[in-house]
Short mmCIF file of C-alpha atoms and ligand atoms in Angstrom, two decimals:
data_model
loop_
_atom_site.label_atom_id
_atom_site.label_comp_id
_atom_site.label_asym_id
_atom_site.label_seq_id
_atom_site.Cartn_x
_atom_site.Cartn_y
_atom_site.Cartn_z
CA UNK V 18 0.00 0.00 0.00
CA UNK V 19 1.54 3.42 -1.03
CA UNK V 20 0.36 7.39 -1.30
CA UNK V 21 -0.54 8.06 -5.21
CA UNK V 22 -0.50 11.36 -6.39
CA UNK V 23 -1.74 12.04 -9.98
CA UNK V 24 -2.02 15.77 -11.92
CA UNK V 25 -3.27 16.46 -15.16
CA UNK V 26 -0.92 19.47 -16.89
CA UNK V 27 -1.06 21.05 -20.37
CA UNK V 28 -3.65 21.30 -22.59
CA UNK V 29 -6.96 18.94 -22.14
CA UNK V 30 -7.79 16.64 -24.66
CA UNK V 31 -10.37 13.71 -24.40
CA UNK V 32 -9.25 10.79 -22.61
CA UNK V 33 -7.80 12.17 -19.29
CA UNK V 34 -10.72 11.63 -17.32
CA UNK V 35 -10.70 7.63 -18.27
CA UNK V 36 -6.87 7.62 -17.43
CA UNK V 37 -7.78 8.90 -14.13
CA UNK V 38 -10.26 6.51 -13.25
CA UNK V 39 -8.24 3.32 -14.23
CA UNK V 40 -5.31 4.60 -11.68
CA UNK V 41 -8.06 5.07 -9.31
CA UNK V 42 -10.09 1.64 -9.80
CA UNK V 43 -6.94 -0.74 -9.98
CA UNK V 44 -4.81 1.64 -7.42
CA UNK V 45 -7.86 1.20 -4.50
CA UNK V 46 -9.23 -2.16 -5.31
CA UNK V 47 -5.99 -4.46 -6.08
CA UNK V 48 -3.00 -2.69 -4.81
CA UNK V 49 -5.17 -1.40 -1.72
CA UNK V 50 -3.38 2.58 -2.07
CA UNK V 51 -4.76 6.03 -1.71
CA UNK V 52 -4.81 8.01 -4.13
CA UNK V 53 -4.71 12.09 -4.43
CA UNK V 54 -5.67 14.07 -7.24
CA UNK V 55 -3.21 17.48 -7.49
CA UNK V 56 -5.78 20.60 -9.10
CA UNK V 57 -4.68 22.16 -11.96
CA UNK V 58 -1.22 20.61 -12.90
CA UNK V 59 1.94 21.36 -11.91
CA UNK V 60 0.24 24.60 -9.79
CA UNK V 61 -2.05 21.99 -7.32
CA UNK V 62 1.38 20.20 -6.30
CA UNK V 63 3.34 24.03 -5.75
CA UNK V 64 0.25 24.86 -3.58
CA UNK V 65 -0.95 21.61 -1.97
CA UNK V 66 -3.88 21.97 -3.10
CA UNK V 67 -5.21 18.27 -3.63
CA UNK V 68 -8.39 16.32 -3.17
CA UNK V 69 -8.55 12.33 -2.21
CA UNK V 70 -9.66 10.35 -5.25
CA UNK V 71 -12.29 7.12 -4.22
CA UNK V 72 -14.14 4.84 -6.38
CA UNK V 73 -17.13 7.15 -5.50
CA UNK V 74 -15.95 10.32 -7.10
CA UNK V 75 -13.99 9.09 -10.04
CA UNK V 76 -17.62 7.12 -10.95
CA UNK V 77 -19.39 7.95 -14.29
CA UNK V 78 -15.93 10.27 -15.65
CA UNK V 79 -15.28 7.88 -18.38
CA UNK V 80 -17.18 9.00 -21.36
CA UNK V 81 -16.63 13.02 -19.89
CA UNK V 82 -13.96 15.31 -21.51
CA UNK V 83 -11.60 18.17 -20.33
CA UNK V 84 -10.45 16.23 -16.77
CA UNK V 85 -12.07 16.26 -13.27
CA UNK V 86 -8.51 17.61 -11.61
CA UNK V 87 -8.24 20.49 -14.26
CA UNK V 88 -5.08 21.71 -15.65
CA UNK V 89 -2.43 24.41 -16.19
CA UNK V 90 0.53 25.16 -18.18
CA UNK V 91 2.56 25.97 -14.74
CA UNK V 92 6.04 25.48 -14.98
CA UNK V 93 7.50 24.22 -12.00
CA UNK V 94 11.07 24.86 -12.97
CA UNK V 95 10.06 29.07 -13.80
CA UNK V 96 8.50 29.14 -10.94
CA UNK V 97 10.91 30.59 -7.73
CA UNK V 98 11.82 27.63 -5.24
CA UNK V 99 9.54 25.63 -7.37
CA UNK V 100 11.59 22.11 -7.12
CA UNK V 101 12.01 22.79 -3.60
CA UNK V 102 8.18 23.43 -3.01
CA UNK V 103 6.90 20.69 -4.81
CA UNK V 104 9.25 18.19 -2.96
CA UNK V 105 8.40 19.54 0.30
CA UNK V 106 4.34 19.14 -0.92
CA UNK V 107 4.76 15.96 -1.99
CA UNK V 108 6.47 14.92 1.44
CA UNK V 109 3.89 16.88 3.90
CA UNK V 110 1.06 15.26 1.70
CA UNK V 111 2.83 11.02 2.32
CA UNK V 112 3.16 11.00 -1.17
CA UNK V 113 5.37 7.96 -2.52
CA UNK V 114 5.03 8.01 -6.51
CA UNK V 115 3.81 11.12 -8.53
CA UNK V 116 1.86 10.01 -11.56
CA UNK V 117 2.04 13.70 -14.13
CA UNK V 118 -0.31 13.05 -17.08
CA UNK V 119 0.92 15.46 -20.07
CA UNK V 120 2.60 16.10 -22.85
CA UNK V 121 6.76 17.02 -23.28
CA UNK V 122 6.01 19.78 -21.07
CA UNK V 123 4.72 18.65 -17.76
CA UNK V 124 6.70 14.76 -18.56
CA UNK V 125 10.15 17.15 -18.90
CA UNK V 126 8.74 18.41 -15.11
CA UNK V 127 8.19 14.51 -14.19
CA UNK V 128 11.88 13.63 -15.44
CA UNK V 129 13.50 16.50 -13.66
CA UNK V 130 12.08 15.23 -10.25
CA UNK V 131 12.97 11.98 -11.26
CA UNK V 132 16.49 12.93 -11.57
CA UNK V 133 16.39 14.86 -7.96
CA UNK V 134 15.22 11.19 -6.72
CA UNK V 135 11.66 11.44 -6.44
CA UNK V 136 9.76 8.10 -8.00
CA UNK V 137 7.49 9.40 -10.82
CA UNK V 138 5.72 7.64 -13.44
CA UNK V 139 4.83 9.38 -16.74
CA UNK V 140 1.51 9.37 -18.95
CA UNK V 141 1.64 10.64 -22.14
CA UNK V 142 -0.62 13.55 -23.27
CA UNK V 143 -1.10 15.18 -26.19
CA UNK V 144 -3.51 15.94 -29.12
CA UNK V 145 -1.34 16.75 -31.39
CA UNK V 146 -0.18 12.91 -31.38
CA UNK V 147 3.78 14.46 -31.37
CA UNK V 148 5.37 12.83 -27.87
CA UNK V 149 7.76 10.42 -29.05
CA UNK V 150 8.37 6.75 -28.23
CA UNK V 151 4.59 6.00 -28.07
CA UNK V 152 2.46 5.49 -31.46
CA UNK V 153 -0.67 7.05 -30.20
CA UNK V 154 -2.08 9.29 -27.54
CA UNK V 155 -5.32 9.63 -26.15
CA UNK V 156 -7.51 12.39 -27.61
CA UNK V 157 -5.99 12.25 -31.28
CA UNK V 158 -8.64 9.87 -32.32
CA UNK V 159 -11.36 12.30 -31.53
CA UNK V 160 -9.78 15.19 -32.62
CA UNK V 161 -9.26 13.66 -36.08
CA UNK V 162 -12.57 12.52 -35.92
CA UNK V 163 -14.05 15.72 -34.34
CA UNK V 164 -12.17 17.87 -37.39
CA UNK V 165 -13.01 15.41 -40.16
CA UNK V 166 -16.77 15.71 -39.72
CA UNK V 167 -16.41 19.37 -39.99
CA UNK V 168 -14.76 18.84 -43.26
CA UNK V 169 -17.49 16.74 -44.27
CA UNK V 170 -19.52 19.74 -43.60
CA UNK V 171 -17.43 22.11 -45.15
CA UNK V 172 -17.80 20.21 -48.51
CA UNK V 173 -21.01 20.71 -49.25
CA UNK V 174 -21.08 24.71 -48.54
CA UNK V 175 -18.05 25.22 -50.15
CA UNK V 176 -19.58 23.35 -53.28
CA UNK V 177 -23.02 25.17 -53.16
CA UNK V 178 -21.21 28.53 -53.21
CA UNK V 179 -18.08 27.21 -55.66
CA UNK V 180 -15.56 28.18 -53.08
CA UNK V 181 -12.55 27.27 -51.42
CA UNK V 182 -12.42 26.79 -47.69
CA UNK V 183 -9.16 26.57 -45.62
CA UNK V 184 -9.93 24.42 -42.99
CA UNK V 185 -7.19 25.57 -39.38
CA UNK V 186 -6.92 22.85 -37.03
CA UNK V 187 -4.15 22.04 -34.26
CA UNK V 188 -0.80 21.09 -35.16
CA UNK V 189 1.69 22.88 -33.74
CA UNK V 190 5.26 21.10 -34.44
CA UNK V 191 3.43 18.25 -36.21
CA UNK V 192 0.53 17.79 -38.82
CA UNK V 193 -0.65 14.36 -37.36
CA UNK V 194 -4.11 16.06 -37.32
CA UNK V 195 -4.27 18.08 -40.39
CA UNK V 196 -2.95 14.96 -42.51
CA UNK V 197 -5.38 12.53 -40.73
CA UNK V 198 -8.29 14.55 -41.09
CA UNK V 199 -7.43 15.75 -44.71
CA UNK V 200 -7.37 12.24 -45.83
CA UNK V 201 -10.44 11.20 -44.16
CA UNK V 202 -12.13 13.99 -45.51
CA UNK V 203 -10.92 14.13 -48.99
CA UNK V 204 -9.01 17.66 -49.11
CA UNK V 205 -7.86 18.75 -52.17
CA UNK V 206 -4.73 20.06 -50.34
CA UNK V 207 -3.06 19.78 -46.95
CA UNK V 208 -0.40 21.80 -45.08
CA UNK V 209 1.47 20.88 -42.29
CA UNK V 210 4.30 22.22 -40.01
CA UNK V 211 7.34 19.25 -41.42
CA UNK V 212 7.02 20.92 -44.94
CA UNK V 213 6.94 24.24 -45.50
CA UNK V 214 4.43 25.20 -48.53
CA UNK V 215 5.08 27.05 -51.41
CA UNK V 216 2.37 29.28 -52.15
CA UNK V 217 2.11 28.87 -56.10
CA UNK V 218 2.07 24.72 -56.13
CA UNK V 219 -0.80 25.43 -52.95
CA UNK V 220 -2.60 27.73 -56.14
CA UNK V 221 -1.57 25.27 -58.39
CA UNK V 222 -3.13 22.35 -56.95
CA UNK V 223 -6.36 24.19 -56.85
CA UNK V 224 -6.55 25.81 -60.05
CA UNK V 225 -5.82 22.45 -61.55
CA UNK V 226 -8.86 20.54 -60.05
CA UNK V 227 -10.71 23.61 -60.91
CA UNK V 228 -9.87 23.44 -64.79
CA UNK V 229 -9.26 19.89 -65.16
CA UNK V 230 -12.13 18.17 -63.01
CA UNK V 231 -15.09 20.07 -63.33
CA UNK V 232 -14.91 20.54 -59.45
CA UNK V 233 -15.24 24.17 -58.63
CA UNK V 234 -14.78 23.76 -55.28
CA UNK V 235 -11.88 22.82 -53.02
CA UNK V 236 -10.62 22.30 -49.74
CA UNK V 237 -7.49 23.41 -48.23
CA UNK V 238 -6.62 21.69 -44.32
CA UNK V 239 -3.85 23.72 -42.73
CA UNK V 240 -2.20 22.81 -39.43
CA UNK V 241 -1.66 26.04 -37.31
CA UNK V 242 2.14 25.44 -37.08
CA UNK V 243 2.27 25.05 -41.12
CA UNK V 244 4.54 28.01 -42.50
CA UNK V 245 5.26 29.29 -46.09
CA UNK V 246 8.69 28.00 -47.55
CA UNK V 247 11.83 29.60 -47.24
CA UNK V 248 11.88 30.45 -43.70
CA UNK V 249 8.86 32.27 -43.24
CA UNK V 250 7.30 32.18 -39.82
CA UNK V 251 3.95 30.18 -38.69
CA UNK V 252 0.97 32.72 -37.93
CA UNK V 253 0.48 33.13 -34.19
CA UNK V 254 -2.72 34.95 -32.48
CA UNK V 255 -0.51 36.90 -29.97
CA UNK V 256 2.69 38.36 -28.79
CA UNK V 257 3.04 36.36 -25.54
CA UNK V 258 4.40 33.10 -25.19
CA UNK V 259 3.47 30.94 -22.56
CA UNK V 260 5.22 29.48 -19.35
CA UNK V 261 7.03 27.23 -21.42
CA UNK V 262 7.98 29.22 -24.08
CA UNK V 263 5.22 28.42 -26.60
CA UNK V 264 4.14 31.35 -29.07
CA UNK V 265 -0.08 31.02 -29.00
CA UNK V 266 -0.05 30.01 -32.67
CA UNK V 267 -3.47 30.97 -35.15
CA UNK V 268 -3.86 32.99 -37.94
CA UNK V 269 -2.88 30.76 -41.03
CA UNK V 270 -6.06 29.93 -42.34
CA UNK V 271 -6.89 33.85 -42.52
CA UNK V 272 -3.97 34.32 -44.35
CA UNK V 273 -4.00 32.23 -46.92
CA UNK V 274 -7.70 33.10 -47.14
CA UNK V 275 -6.53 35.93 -49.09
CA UNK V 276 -3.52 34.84 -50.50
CA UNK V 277 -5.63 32.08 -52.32
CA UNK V 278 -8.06 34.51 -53.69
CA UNK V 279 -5.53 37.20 -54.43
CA UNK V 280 -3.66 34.39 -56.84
CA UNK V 281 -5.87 31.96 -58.29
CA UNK V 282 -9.30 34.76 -58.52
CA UNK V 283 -11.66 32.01 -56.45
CA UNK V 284 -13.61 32.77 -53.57
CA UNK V 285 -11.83 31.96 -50.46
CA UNK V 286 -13.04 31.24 -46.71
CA UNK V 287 -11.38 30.54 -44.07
CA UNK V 288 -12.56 28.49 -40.98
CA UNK V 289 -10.61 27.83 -37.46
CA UNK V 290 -11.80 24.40 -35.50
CA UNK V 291 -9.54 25.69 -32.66
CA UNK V 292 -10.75 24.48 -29.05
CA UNK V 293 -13.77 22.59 -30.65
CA UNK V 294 -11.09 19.43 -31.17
CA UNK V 295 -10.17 18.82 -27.70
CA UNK V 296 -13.67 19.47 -26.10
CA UNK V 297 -16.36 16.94 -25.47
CA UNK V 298 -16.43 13.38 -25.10
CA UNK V 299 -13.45 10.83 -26.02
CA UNK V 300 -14.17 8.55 -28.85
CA UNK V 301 -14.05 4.96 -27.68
CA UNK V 302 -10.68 4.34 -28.43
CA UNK V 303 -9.24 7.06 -26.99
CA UNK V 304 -11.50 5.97 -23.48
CA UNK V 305 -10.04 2.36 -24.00
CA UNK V 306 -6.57 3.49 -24.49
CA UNK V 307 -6.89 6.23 -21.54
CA UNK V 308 -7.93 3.17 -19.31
CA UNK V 309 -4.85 0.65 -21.11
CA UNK V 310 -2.50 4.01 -19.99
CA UNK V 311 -3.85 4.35 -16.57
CA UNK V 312 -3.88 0.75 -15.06
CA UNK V 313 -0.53 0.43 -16.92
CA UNK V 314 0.70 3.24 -15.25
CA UNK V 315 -0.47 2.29 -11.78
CA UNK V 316 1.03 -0.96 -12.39
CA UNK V 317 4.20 0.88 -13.18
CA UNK V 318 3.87 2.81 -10.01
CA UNK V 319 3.43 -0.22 -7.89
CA UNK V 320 6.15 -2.37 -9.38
CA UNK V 321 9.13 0.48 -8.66
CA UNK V 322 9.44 1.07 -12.37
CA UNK V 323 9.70 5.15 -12.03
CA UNK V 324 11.53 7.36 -14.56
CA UNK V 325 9.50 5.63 -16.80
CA UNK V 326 6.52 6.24 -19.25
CA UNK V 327 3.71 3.59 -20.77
CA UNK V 328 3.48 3.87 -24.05
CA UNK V 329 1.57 1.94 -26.72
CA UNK V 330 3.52 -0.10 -29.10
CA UNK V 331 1.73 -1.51 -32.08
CA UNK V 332 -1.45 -3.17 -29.80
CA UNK V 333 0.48 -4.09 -26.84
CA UNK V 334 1.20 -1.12 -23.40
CA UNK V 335 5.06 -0.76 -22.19
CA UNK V 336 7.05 1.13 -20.45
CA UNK V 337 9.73 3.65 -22.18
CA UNK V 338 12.12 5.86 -20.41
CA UNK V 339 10.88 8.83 -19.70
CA UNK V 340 14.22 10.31 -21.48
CA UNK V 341 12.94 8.63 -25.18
CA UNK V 342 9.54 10.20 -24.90
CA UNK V 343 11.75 13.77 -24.32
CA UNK V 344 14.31 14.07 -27.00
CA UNK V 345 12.67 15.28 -29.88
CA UNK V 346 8.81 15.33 -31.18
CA UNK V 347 7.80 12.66 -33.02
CA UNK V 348 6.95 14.22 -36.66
CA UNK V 349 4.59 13.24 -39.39
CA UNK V 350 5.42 9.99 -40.50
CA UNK V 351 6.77 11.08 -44.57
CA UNK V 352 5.04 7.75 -46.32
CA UNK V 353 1.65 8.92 -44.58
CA UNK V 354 2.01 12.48 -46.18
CA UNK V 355 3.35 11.20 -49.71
CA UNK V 356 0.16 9.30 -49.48
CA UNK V 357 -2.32 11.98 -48.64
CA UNK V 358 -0.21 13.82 -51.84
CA UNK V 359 -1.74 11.67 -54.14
CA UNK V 360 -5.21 13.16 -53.69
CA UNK V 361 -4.03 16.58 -53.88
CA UNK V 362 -5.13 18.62 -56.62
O1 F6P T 403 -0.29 21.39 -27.50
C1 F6P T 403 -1.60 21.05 -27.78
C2 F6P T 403 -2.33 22.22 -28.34
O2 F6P T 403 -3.69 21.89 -28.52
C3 F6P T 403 -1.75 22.76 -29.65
O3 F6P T 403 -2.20 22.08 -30.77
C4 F6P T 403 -2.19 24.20 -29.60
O4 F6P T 403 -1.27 25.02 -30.27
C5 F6P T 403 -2.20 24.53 -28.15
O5 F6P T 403 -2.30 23.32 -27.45
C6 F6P T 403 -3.31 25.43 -27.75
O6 F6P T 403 -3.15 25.77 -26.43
P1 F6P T 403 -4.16 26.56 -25.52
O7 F6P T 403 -5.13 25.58 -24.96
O8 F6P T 403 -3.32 27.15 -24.45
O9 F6P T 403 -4.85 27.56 -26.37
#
């Protein structure tokens, strides 16, 4: 029997809630431990600030988004004393193994305790599908899903008005989304952060299909981190970064908008998906694979393997060192974007 604590950091994305309640359902019932849920990330462990997690109030999460603990991108290690506080939190609470759920973020926070010897256990986080050394993570799924019915929807008014939309959804480093969802929903183009777009072949592509297919319609997916080629800069939506250095990126979709209908003489809209993709309720594989991640991870926690992270491997959960998820992110895979190619145009 041992002290759990668990946070959620980061952005939300569907799934966390699921990952909570499988630490919490194998945690209590086979390995007998108690289990404390810190509020809002990294900020509930620098404050204390924690509730006890029972069977009773991690009941009926599973199929609800966002996460019961909240979340914040607080950054432990920008934050004055901040190692020191947390450590002397985590040993005024009893606490024995911190389980961080999050992306590269609040997992480099998770290593860097792990390295000042406190046992930690990572679980990895992030929409955007980018954390290395695991081949999925939760909340992808339904974002792909989430974005690909809106192209679906897109379609049809784009056709009844013989426009082209440009479809914005997340992607910041990576365009695991954007090339997902623009091959499930049959975009004419899509542009993502590992290759840097050339304006003319983007106008190209369109005024091709436009000529040659009898389509007068088209759709463009854009991931926000997607830039023009040589070295021009991804859009953001404001001048701050955050606690971790991240610009807030947005803005593409508007600009090419107009650089679309500046160049090829179609009528151009832009839409933004933005927050819509990691709200609501996890599609069943992300709830199955948030489950799979927590029990794993508990498991993890109860065995002494810390420094570590689960990861999913082809079908089959194991444990990675927190260091491989960490290095670099894990980029669009090149045969998957070569493939969505072939549609474009
Ligand atoms: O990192 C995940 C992510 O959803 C990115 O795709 C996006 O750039 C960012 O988070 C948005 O962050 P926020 O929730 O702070 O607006």
């Amino acid at each position: 029997m041992a002290r759990i604590g668990v946070l959620t950091g980061g952005g939300d994305c569907p799934g966390l809630n699921p990952v909570i309640r499988g630490i919490v359902r194998k945690g209590i019932d086979h390995y007998g431990h108690e289990i404390f849920g810190f509020r809002k990330g990294w900020k509930g462990v620098l404050d204390n600030d924690a509730i006890e997690l029972t069977r009773e109030n991690t009941s009926g999460i599973l199929h609800k988004g966002g996460t019961i603990l909240g979340t914040s991108r607080t950054n432990v290690y920008k934050t004055e004393n901040g190692e020191e506080r947390v450590l002397a939190a985590l040993e005024e609470r009893g606490i024995d193994v911190l389980i961080p759920i999050g992306g590269d973020d609040t997992l480099g926070v998770a290593r860097k305790l792990f390295e000042a010897g406190f046992p930690t256990v990572g679980v990895p986080k992030t929409i955007d599908n980018d954390l290395n050394a695991t081949d999925y993570t939760f909340g992808f799924q339904t974002a792909v899903q989430i974005a690909t019915e809106a192209i679906d929807r897109l379609h049809s008014t784009a056709e009844s008005h013989d426009r082209v939309i440009i479809c914005e959804v997340m992607g910041r480093d990576a365009g695991w989304i954007a090339c997902y969802s623009g091959m499930a929903g049959g975009a004419d183009v899509v542009l993502v952060p590992e290759h840097p777009f050339d304006l003319d072949e983007v106008c190209g592509h369109i005024t091709n299909r436009h000529e040659t297919t009898g389509r007068t319609f088209s759709i463009v997916v854009v991931a926000e981190g997607a830039a023009p080629a040589g070295g021009g800069e991804a859009a953001t939506a404001a001048d701050t970064v955050d606690s971790f250095g991240h610009a807030r990126l947005g803005g593409i979709a508007h600009q090419l908008e107009k650089q679309i209908e500046e160049k090829t003489g179609y009528e151009c809209r832009a839409t933004v998906l933005g927050h819509i993709q990691r709200g609501g309720s996890p599609l069943a594989f992300d709830r199955v694979l948030g489950t799979r991640f927590g029990v794993a991870a508990i498991d993890a926690a109860s065995n002494g393997d810390f420094g570590k992270m689960v990861a999913l491997h082809g079908t089959a959960i194991e444990l990675v060192a927190l260091e491989d998820a960490l290095s670099e992110p894990k980029l669009l895979d090149p045969q998957l974007f070569e493939t969505a190619g072939v549609f474009f145009g």
